[in-house]
């Protein structure tokens, strides 16, 4: 229902893996200026901007601006971000709370917990009782007081833990079996209130603790943060599996720092982008730490996404080779325009094979009688691939040869295509 449901999604930068909780207004603006220079459109301030939130065991639930980090308040930060030419977004996790917070000290009965039992903590958090209207109304009031401080165009709504001890202190014993259902109705009511008051905001929900990638949430939030696991190799399975039910325009997907903060794997920035661009696309790293060569690659990646995002986010998606089948070393997918005159093919190889024969992938969704010009994103020499003109029926029945002519014993030099964690995007134009 959100206006963004059929609108292109902005390319964003999120400061989480760049700064975690350690930032100030100046820190964020420095990242934002570099991002704007590269063509990024939306800056998102993640966790740590509120209360006494300097680490993850304190401050959650205290939804007011931390003036030590943001001495000029949110108004100053939003003004300075807008001055770079970008829009501004903010992170919230309204359903959870730390025990070390003002809100918990005032209302310990507002959490889901069983009297007389020690609560289970996950990520140092407990879950607020959203089956209670007074709790939802309080959170709405506090969030609105923040959002009214400046023009905010995007909200990343996190839910970082599973629900446990689902017992409402306000409910009678015979009502406890209804708390799960009433809780979700409370979540929906908060979404509803926010959408009515701020209809211009793009809402992104979270697929993490609450398993929230469902049609109920998407009625309010047209996209979802697919996973905190941002590793490009892991993301092949995450995004491929999600695509069984949901469109690419709903999948939050970012290029993150390396070594990856979840699995410690180092993948090329090209492969990280080639995976993430089949989604809403953004970055989650400190651009000021990149070398000039990497920044130029980022600039080209953003330009490519802007040029092709209508096709990617609203074209027809086809799964070609599953990462769940066989050894899972190769994944391939593609997206085709409505008139079948343009297509992009994503091809991903995790580990370098030795002396492998020719590999081809059969494409889908093309027009049999159309002759397509096939090139590789970025152009130039890439694994020996030469641009070709070939008909749709050949590409769908015989296939597109994707093997490296320089692989195996014939490999004479490193050309940027050999080695592990490689990928390509093939571009097809009628």
Coordinates of C-alpha atoms in Angstrom, one line a residue, residues 71-422:
X71 CA 25.1 18.1 19.5
X72 CA 23.0 20.0 17.1
X73 CA 20.1 17.6 17.4
X74 CA 18.5 15.7 14.6
X75 CA 17.5 18.9 12.8
X76 CA 21.1 19.8 12.3
X77 CA 22.1 16.4 11.0
X78 CA 19.1 16.2 8.6
X79 CA 19.9 19.7 7.3
X80 CA 23.5 18.8 6.6
X81 CA 22.7 15.5 4.9
X82 CA 20.1 17.2 2.7
X83 CA 22.7 19.8 1.9
X84 CA 24.8 17.1 0.2
X85 CA 21.8 16.3 -2.1
X86 CA 20.8 13.1 -0.4
X87 CA 17.6 12.2 1.4
X88 CA 17.7 11.0 5.1
X89 CA 16.6 7.8 6.8
X90 CA 16.7 6.5 10.4
X91 CA 16.9 3.2 12.2
X92 CA 14.4 2.1 14.9
X93 CA 13.7 -1.0 16.9
X94 CA 10.5 -0.1 18.6
X95 CA 9.5 -3.5 19.8
X96 CA 12.5 -4.3 22.0
X97 CA 14.0 -2.9 25.1
X98 CA 17.2 -3.1 27.3
X99 CA 16.8 -3.5 31.0
X100 CA 19.4 -0.8 31.3
X101 CA 17.0 1.9 30.0
X102 CA 14.8 4.6 31.5
X103 CA 11.8 3.0 30.0
X104 CA 12.4 -0.3 31.6
X105 CA 13.0 1.3 35.0
X106 CA 9.7 3.1 34.7
X107 CA 7.6 0.3 33.3
X108 CA 9.2 -3.2 33.9
X109 CA 5.7 -4.7 33.5
X110 CA 5.6 -3.6 29.9
X111 CA 7.8 -6.5 28.7
X112 CA 6.6 -10.0 27.8
X113 CA 7.7 -12.1 30.7
X114 CA 6.3 -14.7 33.1
X115 CA 6.0 -13.7 36.7
X116 CA 8.4 -15.5 39.0
X117 CA 10.7 -16.7 36.2
X118 CA 13.9 -15.3 34.9
X119 CA 13.5 -13.9 31.4
X120 CA 15.4 -15.2 28.4
X121 CA 17.6 -12.4 27.0
X122 CA 18.6 -12.4 23.4
X123 CA 21.0 -9.7 22.1
X124 CA 20.7 -8.2 25.6
X125 CA 17.0 -7.4 24.8
X126 CA 13.6 -8.2 26.0
X127 CA 10.4 -7.8 23.9
X128 CA 7.8 -5.1 24.7
X129 CA 4.2 -6.2 25.1
X130 CA 2.7 -4.8 21.9
X131 CA -0.6 -6.6 22.8
X132 CA -1.1 -3.6 25.1
X133 CA -2.5 -0.4 23.5
X134 CA -0.9 1.8 26.1
X135 CA 2.6 0.4 25.1
X136 CA 2.0 0.9 21.4
X137 CA 0.6 4.5 22.0
X138 CA 3.7 5.4 24.1
X139 CA 6.1 4.2 21.5
X140 CA 4.2 5.9 18.7
X141 CA 4.3 9.2 20.6
X142 CA 8.1 9.0 21.2
X143 CA 8.9 8.0 17.6
X144 CA 6.8 10.8 16.3
X145 CA 8.6 13.3 18.5
X146 CA 11.8 12.2 16.7
X147 CA 10.4 12.1 13.2
X148 CA 9.0 15.6 13.6
X149 CA 12.5 17.1 14.1
X150 CA 13.3 17.0 10.4
X151 CA 12.2 15.7 7.0
X152 CA 12.9 11.9 7.2
X153 CA 12.2 9.9 4.1
X154 CA 13.0 6.4 5.2
X155 CA 12.7 4.2 8.2
X156 CA 14.6 0.9 8.8
X157 CA 12.4 -0.9 11.4
X158 CA 14.5 -3.7 12.9
X159 CA 13.3 -6.7 15.0
X160 CA 16.5 -8.4 16.1
X161 CA 15.3 -11.3 18.3
X162 CA 12.7 -14.0 18.5
X163 CA 9.8 -13.8 20.9
X164 CA 9.9 -15.8 24.1
X165 CA 8.0 -15.8 27.4
X166 CA 4.9 -14.6 25.6
X167 CA 3.0 -13.7 28.7
X168 CA 1.2 -10.3 29.1
X169 CA 1.2 -8.8 32.6
X170 CA -2.0 -7.0 31.6
X171 CA -3.9 -10.1 30.5
X172 CA -6.0 -12.6 32.4
X173 CA -4.9 -16.2 32.5
X174 CA -7.5 -17.3 30.0
X175 CA -6.3 -14.6 27.5
X176 CA -2.6 -15.6 27.4
X177 CA -3.1 -17.9 24.4
X178 CA -4.2 -14.8 22.5
X179 CA -1.1 -12.7 23.2
X180 CA 0.8 -13.8 20.1
X181 CA -2.0 -12.7 17.8
X182 CA -2.8 -9.5 19.7
X183 CA 0.9 -8.6 19.7
X184 CA 1.1 -8.7 15.9
X185 CA -2.1 -6.6 15.7
X186 CA -0.3 -4.1 17.9
X187 CA 2.7 -4.1 15.5
X188 CA 0.3 -3.5 12.6
X189 CA -1.4 -0.7 14.5
X190 CA 1.9 1.1 15.0
X191 CA 2.7 0.7 11.3
X192 CA -0.8 2.0 10.5
X193 CA -0.4 5.1 12.7
X194 CA 3.0 5.9 11.2
X195 CA 1.8 5.5 7.6
X196 CA -1.2 7.8 8.2
X197 CA 1.0 10.5 9.8
X198 CA 4.0 10.1 7.5
X199 CA 2.7 8.9 4.1
X200 CA 5.8 10.0 2.3
X201 CA 8.2 7.7 4.2
X202 CA 9.6 4.5 2.7
X203 CA 9.3 1.8 5.3
X204 CA 11.6 -1.2 5.4
X205 CA 10.8 -4.0 7.8
X206 CA 13.2 -6.7 9.1
X207 CA 13.3 -10.4 8.4
X208 CA 15.3 -11.3 11.4
X209 CA 14.0 -12.1 14.9
X210 CA 10.3 -12.0 14.0
X211 CA 10.5 -13.9 10.7
X212 CA 8.9 -10.8 9.3
X213 CA 9.1 -11.3 5.6
X214 CA 5.4 -11.9 5.2
X215 CA 2.5 -10.4 3.3
X216 CA 1.1 -8.8 6.5
X217 CA 4.2 -6.7 7.0
X218 CA 4.5 -5.9 3.3
X219 CA 1.0 -4.4 3.4
X220 CA 2.8 -1.6 5.3
X221 CA 6.5 -1.9 4.3
X222 CA 7.1 -2.6 0.6
X223 CA 10.7 -3.9 1.3
X224 CA 12.4 -5.9 4.0
X225 CA 16.0 -6.2 5.2
X226 CA 16.6 -9.7 4.0
X227 CA 19.2 -10.7 6.5
X228 CA 22.0 -9.2 8.7
X229 CA 24.2 -11.8 7.0
X230 CA 25.7 -9.6 4.2
X231 CA 28.3 -12.0 2.9
X232 CA 28.0 -12.2 -0.9
X233 CA 28.3 -16.0 -0.9
X234 CA 25.7 -16.5 1.8
X235 CA 23.5 -14.0 0.1
X236 CA 23.2 -16.2 -3.0
X237 CA 21.1 -18.7 -1.1
X238 CA 19.3 -16.0 0.9
X239 CA 18.2 -14.0 -2.1
X240 CA 17.6 -17.0 -4.4
X241 CA 15.4 -18.6 -1.7
X242 CA 13.5 -15.4 -1.0
X243 CA 12.8 -14.9 -4.7
X244 CA 10.6 -18.0 -4.6
X245 CA 7.9 -15.9 -3.0
X246 CA 8.9 -12.2 -3.1
X247 CA 10.0 -9.8 -5.9
X248 CA 13.5 -8.3 -6.1
X249 CA 12.1 -4.8 -5.3
X250 CA 11.3 -6.1 -1.8
X251 CA 14.8 -7.4 -0.9
X252 CA 17.1 -5.2 1.0
X253 CA 20.6 -6.0 -0.3
X254 CA 23.9 -4.2 0.5
X255 CA 27.6 -4.2 -0.4
X256 CA 29.3 -4.5 3.0
X257 CA 32.8 -4.4 4.3
X258 CA 35.4 -7.1 4.1
X259 CA 36.5 -9.3 5.7
X260 CA 32.7 -9.8 6.2
X261 CA 31.7 -9.0 9.7
X262 CA 29.5 -12.1 10.0
X263 CA 31.6 -14.9 8.4
X264 CA 35.0 -13.2 8.0
X265 CA 35.2 -14.0 4.3
X266 CA 36.8 -11.6 1.8
X267 CA 35.1 -11.4 -1.6
X268 CA 35.8 -8.9 -4.4
X269 CA 33.8 -5.7 -4.4
X270 CA 32.6 -6.5 -7.9
X271 CA 31.0 -9.8 -6.6
X272 CA 29.5 -8.1 -3.6
X273 CA 27.8 -5.6 -5.9
X274 CA 26.8 -8.1 -8.5
X275 CA 24.8 -10.0 -5.8
X276 CA 23.4 -7.0 -4.1
X277 CA 22.2 -5.2 -7.2
X278 CA 19.5 -7.9 -7.7
X279 CA 17.6 -6.3 -4.8
X280 CA 17.1 -2.7 -3.6
X281 CA 20.9 -2.0 -3.4
X282 CA 23.0 0.0 -1.1
X283 CA 26.3 0.1 0.8
X284 CA 27.2 -0.6 4.4
X285 CA 30.8 0.3 4.9
X286 CA 33.0 3.4 5.4
X287 CA 33.6 4.8 1.9
X288 CA 36.4 6.9 3.3
X289 CA 38.4 3.8 4.0
X290 CA 38.3 2.7 0.3
X291 CA 41.2 3.2 -2.1
X292 CA 40.7 5.4 -5.1
X293 CA 40.5 2.4 -7.4
X294 CA 37.7 0.9 -5.3
X295 CA 35.8 4.2 -5.2
X296 CA 35.8 4.3 -8.9
X297 CA 34.4 0.8 -9.0
X298 CA 31.7 1.9 -6.6
X299 CA 30.9 4.9 -8.8
X300 CA 30.4 2.6 -11.8
X301 CA 28.3 0.2 -9.8
X302 CA 26.0 2.9 -8.7
X303 CA 25.7 4.3 -12.3
X304 CA 24.9 0.7 -13.5
X305 CA 22.2 0.3 -10.9
X306 CA 20.6 3.6 -11.7
X307 CA 20.6 2.7 -15.4
X308 CA 19.1 -0.7 -14.8
X309 CA 17.1 -0.6 -11.6
X310 CA 13.7 -0.3 -13.3
X311 CA 14.5 -3.5 -15.2
X312 CA 15.9 -5.2 -12.1
X313 CA 13.2 -4.2 -9.6
X314 CA 10.2 -4.5 -11.9
X315 CA 11.2 -7.0 -14.6
X316 CA 10.4 -10.7 -14.6
X317 CA 12.9 -12.7 -12.6
X318 CA 14.0 -16.2 -13.6
X319 CA 16.1 -18.6 -11.5
X320 CA 18.5 -20.5 -13.7
X321 CA 21.0 -22.5 -11.5
X322 CA 20.2 -23.1 -7.9
X323 CA 22.9 -22.7 -5.1
X324 CA 21.0 -25.4 -3.2
X325 CA 21.6 -28.1 -5.8
X326 CA 24.6 -30.3 -6.4
X327 CA 27.8 -28.8 -4.9
X328 CA 26.3 -25.4 -5.0
X329 CA 29.4 -23.9 -6.6
X330 CA 27.5 -22.0 -9.3
X331 CA 24.4 -19.8 -9.1
X332 CA 22.7 -18.1 -12.0
X333 CA 19.6 -16.0 -12.4
X334 CA 18.3 -13.4 -14.8
X335 CA 15.7 -10.6 -15.1
X336 CA 13.9 -9.7 -18.4
X337 CA 12.0 -6.6 -19.4
X338 CA 8.3 -6.7 -20.1
X339 CA 8.9 -6.3 -23.8
X340 CA 11.7 -8.9 -23.7
X341 CA 14.1 -6.5 -25.4
X342 CA 16.5 -6.2 -22.5
X343 CA 17.8 -8.7 -19.9
X344 CA 20.5 -9.0 -17.3
X345 CA 22.0 -12.4 -16.3
X346 CA 23.8 -12.8 -13.0
X347 CA 26.4 -15.6 -13.0
X348 CA 28.3 -16.5 -9.8
X349 CA 31.1 -19.1 -9.2
X350 CA 32.2 -19.6 -5.6
X351 CA 35.4 -21.7 -6.0
X352 CA 37.8 -21.8 -8.9
X353 CA 37.6 -25.1 -10.8
X354 CA 40.7 -26.8 -12.3
X355 CA 40.8 -27.9 -15.9
X356 CA 37.0 -27.6 -16.3
X357 CA 35.3 -28.1 -19.6
X358 CA 32.9 -25.7 -21.3
X359 CA 30.1 -24.4 -19.1
X360 CA 26.9 -23.0 -20.4
X361 CA 23.6 -21.8 -18.9
X362 CA 20.3 -21.9 -20.7
X363 CA 18.5 -18.6 -20.4
X364 CA 14.8 -18.0 -20.1
X365 CA 12.1 -15.5 -20.9
X366 CA 13.6 -14.2 -24.1
X367 CA 11.8 -13.8 -27.5
X368 CA 12.9 -16.6 -29.8
X369 CA 13.1 -14.5 -32.9
X370 CA 14.9 -11.5 -31.5
X371 CA 18.6 -11.2 -32.0
X372 CA 20.3 -10.1 -28.8
X373 CA 23.7 -8.3 -28.4
X374 CA 25.4 -9.9 -25.4
X375 CA 28.0 -8.0 -23.5
X376 CA 29.5 -8.1 -20.0
X377 CA 28.9 -5.3 -17.5
X378 CA 32.0 -3.1 -17.5
X379 CA 33.1 -4.2 -21.0
X380 CA 36.6 -5.1 -22.0
X381 CA 38.4 -8.4 -21.7
X382 CA 36.7 -10.6 -19.1
X383 CA 37.6 -14.3 -19.0
X384 CA 38.1 -14.3 -22.8
X385 CA 34.5 -13.4 -23.4
X386 CA 33.8 -11.5 -26.6
X387 CA 30.6 -9.6 -27.3
X388 CA 28.3 -11.6 -29.5
X389 CA 25.0 -11.3 -31.4
X390 CA 22.8 -14.4 -31.0
X391 CA 19.1 -15.2 -31.3
X392 CA 16.8 -15.8 -28.3
X393 CA 16.0 -19.4 -29.3
X394 CA 19.7 -20.3 -29.3
X395 CA 20.3 -18.7 -25.8
X396 CA 17.3 -20.6 -24.4
X397 CA 17.9 -23.9 -26.0
X398 CA 21.6 -24.2 -26.5
X399 CA 22.6 -21.7 -23.9
X400 CA 25.2 -19.0 -23.2
X401 CA 28.8 -20.2 -22.8
X402 CA 30.1 -18.8 -19.5
X403 CA 33.3 -20.8 -19.1
X404 CA 36.6 -19.0 -18.9
X405 CA 38.7 -19.5 -22.1
X406 CA 41.7 -18.7 -19.8
X407 CA 40.9 -21.4 -17.3
X408 CA 42.9 -24.5 -16.5
X409 CA 46.3 -25.1 -18.3
X410 CA 45.6 -22.2 -20.7
X411 CA 45.6 -19.6 -18.0
X412 CA 48.5 -17.3 -19.0
X413 CA 47.8 -14.3 -16.7
X414 CA 45.6 -13.1 -14.0
X415 CA 42.8 -11.1 -15.6
X416 CA 40.5 -10.5 -12.7
X417 CA 38.2 -13.4 -13.5
X418 CA 40.2 -16.3 -12.1
X419 CA 40.3 -17.2 -8.5
X420 CA 37.5 -17.8 -6.0
X421 CA 34.2 -15.8 -5.5
X422 CA 33.9 -14.6 -9.1

